[in-house]
Short mmCIF file of C-alpha atoms and ligand atoms in Angstrom, two decimals:
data_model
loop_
_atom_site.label_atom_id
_atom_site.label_comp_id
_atom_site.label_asym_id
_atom_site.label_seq_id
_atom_site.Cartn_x
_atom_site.Cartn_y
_atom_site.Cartn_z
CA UNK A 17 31.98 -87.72 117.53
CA UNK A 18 34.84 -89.20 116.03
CA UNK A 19 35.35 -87.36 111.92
CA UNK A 20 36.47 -90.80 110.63
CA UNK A 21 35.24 -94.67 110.54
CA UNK A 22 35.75 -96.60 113.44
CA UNK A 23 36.17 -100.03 113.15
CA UNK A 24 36.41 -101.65 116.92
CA UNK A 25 37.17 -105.37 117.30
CA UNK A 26 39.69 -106.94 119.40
CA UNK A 27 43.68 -106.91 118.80
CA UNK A 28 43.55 -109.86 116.21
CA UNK A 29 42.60 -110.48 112.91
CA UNK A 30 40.05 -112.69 113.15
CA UNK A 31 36.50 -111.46 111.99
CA UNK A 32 37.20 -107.78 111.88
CA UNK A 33 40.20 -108.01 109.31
CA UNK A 34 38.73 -108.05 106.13
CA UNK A 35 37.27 -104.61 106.58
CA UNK A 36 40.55 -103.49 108.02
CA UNK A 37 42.13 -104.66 104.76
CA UNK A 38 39.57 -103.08 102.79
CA UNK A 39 39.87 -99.48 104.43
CA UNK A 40 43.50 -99.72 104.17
CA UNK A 41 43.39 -100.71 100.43
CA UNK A 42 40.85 -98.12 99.36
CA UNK A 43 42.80 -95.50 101.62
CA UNK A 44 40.01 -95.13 103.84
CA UNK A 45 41.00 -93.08 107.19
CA UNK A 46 40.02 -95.45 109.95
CA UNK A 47 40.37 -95.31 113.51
CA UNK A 48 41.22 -98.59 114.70
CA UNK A 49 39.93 -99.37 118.06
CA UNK A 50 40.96 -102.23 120.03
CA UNK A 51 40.08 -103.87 122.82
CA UNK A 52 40.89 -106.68 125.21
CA UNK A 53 37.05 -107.92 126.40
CA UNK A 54 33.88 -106.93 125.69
CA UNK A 55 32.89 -105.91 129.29
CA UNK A 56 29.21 -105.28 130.07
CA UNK A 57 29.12 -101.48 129.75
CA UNK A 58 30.40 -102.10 125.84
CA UNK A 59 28.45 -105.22 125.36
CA UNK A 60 25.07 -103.12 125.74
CA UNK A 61 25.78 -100.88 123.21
CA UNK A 62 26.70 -103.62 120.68
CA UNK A 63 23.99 -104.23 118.36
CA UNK A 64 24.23 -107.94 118.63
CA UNK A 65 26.54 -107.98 121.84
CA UNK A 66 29.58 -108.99 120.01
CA UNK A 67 32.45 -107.64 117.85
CA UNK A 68 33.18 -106.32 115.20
CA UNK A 69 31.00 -102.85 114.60
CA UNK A 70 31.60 -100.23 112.17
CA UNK A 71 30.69 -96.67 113.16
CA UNK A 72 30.09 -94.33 110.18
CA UNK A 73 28.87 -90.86 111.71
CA UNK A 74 26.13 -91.99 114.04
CA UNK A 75 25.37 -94.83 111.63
CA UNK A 76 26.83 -98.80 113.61
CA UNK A 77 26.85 -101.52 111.84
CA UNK A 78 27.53 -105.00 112.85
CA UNK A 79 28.20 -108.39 111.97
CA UNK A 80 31.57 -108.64 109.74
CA UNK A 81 30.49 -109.63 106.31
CA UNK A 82 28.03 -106.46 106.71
CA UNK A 83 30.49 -104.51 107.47
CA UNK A 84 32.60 -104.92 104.62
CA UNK A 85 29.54 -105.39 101.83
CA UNK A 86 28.60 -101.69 103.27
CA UNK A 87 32.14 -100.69 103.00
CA UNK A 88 32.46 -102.03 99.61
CA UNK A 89 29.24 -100.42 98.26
CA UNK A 90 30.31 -96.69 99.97
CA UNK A 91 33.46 -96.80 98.00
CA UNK A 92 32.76 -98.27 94.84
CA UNK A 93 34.45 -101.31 95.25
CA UNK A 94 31.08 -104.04 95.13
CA UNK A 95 30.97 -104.70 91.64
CA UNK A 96 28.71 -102.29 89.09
CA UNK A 97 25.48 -104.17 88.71
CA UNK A 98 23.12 -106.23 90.80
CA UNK A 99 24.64 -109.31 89.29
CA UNK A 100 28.20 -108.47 89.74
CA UNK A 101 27.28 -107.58 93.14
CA UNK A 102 25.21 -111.14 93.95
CA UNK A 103 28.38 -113.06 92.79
CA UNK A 104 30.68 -110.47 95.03
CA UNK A 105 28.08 -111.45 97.83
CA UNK A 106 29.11 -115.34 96.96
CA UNK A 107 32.64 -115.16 97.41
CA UNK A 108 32.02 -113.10 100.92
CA UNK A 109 29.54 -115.73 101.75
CA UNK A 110 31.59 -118.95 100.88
CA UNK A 111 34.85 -117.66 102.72
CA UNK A 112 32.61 -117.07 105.53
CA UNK A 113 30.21 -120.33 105.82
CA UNK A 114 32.40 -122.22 104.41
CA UNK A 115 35.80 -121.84 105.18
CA UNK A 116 36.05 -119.66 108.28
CA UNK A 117 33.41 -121.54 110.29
CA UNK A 118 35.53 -124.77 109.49
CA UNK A 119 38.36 -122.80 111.62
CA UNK A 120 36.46 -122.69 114.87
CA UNK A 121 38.25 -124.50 117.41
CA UNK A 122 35.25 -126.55 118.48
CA UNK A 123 35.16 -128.13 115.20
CA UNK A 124 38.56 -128.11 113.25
CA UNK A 125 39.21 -130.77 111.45
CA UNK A 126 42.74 -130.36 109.53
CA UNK A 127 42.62 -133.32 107.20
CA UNK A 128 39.15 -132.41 106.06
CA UNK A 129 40.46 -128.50 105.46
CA UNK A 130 43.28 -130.02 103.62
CA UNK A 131 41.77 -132.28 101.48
CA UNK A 132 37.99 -130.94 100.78
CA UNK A 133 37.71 -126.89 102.15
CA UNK A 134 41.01 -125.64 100.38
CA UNK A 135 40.60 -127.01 97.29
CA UNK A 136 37.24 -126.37 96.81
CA UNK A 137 37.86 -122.59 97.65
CA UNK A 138 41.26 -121.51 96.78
CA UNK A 139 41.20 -124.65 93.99
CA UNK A 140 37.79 -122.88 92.48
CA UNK A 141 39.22 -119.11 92.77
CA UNK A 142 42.39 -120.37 91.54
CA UNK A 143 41.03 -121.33 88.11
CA UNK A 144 38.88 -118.80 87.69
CA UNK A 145 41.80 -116.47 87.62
CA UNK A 146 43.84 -118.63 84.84
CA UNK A 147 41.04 -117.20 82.69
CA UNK A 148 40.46 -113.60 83.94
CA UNK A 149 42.22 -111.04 85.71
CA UNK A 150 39.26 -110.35 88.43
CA UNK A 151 37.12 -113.02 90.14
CA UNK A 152 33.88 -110.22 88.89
CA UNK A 153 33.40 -108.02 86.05
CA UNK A 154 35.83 -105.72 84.92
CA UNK A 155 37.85 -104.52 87.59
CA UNK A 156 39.17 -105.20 91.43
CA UNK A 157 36.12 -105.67 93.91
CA UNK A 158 36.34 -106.73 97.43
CA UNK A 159 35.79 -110.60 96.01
CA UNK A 160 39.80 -110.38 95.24
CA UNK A 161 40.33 -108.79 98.38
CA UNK A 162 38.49 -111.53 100.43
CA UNK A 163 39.80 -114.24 98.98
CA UNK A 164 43.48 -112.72 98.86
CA UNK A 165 42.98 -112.01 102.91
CA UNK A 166 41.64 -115.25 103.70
CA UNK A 167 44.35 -116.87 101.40
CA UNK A 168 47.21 -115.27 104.04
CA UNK A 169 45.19 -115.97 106.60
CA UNK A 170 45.24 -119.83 106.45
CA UNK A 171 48.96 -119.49 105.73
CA UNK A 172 49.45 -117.38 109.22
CA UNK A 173 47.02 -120.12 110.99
CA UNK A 174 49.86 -122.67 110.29
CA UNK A 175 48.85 -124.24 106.61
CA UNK A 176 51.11 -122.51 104.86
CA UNK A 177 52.50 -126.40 103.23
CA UNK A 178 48.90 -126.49 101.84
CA UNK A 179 47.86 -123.32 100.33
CA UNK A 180 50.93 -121.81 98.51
CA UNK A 181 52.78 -120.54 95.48
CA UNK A 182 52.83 -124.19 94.10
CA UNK A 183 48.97 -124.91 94.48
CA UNK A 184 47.47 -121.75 94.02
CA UNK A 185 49.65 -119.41 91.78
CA UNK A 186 47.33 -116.96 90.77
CA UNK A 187 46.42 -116.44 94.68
CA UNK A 188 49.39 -115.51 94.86
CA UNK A 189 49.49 -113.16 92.20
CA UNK A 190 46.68 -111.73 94.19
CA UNK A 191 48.35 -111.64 97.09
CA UNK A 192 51.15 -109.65 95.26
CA UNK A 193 48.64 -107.52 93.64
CA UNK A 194 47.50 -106.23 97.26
CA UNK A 195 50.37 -106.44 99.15
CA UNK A 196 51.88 -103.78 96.33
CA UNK A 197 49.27 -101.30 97.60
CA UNK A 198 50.47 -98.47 100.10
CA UNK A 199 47.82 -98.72 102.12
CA UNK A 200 47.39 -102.48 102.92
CA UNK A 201 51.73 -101.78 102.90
CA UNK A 202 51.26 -99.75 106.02
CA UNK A 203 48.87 -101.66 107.44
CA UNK A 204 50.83 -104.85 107.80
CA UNK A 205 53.55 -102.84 108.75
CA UNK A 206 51.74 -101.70 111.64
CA UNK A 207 49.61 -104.75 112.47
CA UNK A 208 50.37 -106.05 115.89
CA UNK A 209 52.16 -109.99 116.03
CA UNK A 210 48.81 -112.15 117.49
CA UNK A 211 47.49 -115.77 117.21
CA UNK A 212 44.57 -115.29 115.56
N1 GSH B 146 28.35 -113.17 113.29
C1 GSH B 146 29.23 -112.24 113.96
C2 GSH B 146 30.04 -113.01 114.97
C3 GSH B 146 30.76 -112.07 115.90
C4 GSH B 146 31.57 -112.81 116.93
O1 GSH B 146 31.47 -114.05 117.09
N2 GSH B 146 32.35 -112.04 117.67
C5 GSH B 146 33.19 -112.59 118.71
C6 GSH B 146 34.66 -112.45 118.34
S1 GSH B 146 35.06 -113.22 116.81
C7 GSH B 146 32.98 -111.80 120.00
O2 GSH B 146 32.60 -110.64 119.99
N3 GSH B 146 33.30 -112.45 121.12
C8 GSH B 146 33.30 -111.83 122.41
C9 GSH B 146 32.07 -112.10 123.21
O3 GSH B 146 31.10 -112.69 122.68
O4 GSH B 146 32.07 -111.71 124.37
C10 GSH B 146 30.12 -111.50 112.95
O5 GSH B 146 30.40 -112.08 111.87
O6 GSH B 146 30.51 -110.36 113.19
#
C-alpha cells in the first residue's frame, strides 16, 4: 500500500482540484493518480461509482467536498471551533451548490452566471475581505482556498471579462496570496493544459 495520499480523479480539474490545491498548499505528499474512464473493474471499487476518492492508508473517501473538509480537518486548516468550522462548511457548500452546479453543461446559463451567481459569490467574498484579512477567524482556512480556486477557475472556463482584478480586487489578492506558495507554485507548474 501506497505510504502517501492518493487522490485519483481524471486528468482535469474539475471536482477533484480543490483537494489537489489543498495538498499542494499545505505541502501534503500526494500521489496523483489519473485516469482516462472509469471502466467497470474501477467503478466497483468506488464507493459511490464515481470520481474523485481520497485514499488515506486503507481509509477511501469520496465525494469532493468530503474530501477536502477531511483534508482540511487532518491538517489543521478547518477553522479552530465548531463555529468557525460551520461557516468554513458554508463557503465549501455555496461554491459547490451554488456556483459549480450552475457550470454543468446541461444547464449553463451565461447571462444568469454573469449577472446573479458571480456577484452574489465572488461580490459577497469580495467584501468580506475589505474588512478582514480571512473569510474565518484568525488565520488562512480552506474557505480562502476554495474561493481563491474557484475564482481561477471561472477565469480558465472563459469568464475571465467578468470576474477580475477590476471587480473583485481582494480575490485577487487571494489569488496572489496562494499562488506565492511553493507548493500550489509547483503544482501549476506541473498541471497538465485541459478543458475542464
Ligand atoms: N457528488 C460527487 C460527484 C462525482 C462525479 O460526478 N464524478 C464524475 C466526474 S466529475 C464521474 O466520476 N464521472 C464518470 C462516471 O460517472 O463514469 C462528488 O462531488 O465527488
Amino acid at each position: 500500500m501506497s505510504e502517501v495520499p492518493s487522490l485519483t480523479y481524471f486528468k482535469g480539474r474539475g471536482f477533484a482540484q480543490f483537494s489537489r490545491v489543498a495538498l499542494s498548499y499545505l505541502n501534503v505528499p500526494f500521489e496523483n493518480v489519473t485516469v482516462e474512464t472509469v471502466d467497470d473493474a474501477l467503478r466497483e471499487k468506488l464507493p459511490y461509482g464515481q470520481l474523485p476518492i481520497f485514499r488515506d492508508g486503507d481509509f477511501v473517501v469520496a465525494q469532493s467536498q468530503t474530501i477536502a473538509r477531511y483534508i482540511a480537518k487532518k491538517y489543521n486548516f478547518a477553522g479552530k471551533t465548531l463555529q468557525e468550522e460551520t461557516k468554513v462548511d458554508e463557503v465549501i457548500s455555496a461554491i459547490h451548490s451554488d456556483l459549480f452546479t450552475a457550470l454543468s453543461p446541461a444547464t449553463l446559463d451565461k447571462e444568469k452566471l454573469k449577472n446573479i451567481t458571480f456577484p452574489k459569490i465572488f461580490g459577497k467574498y469580495n467584501n468580506e475581505l475589505k474588512e478582514k484579512k480571512y473569510l474565518v477567524g484568525d488565520s488562512y482556512t480552506i474557505a480562502d482556498l476554495y474561493v481563491y480556486v474557484a475564482y481561477e477557475y471561472i477565469q480558465f472556463r472563459g469568464f475571465s471579462e467578468d470576474v477580475n482584478a477590476t471587480q473583485y480586487p481582494q480575490l485577487e489578492e487571494l489569488k496572489k496570496y496562494f499562488e506565492s506558495n511553493a507548493g500550489v507554485q509547483e503544482y501549476l507548474k506541473n498541471r497538465p493544459e485541459t478543458q475542464f
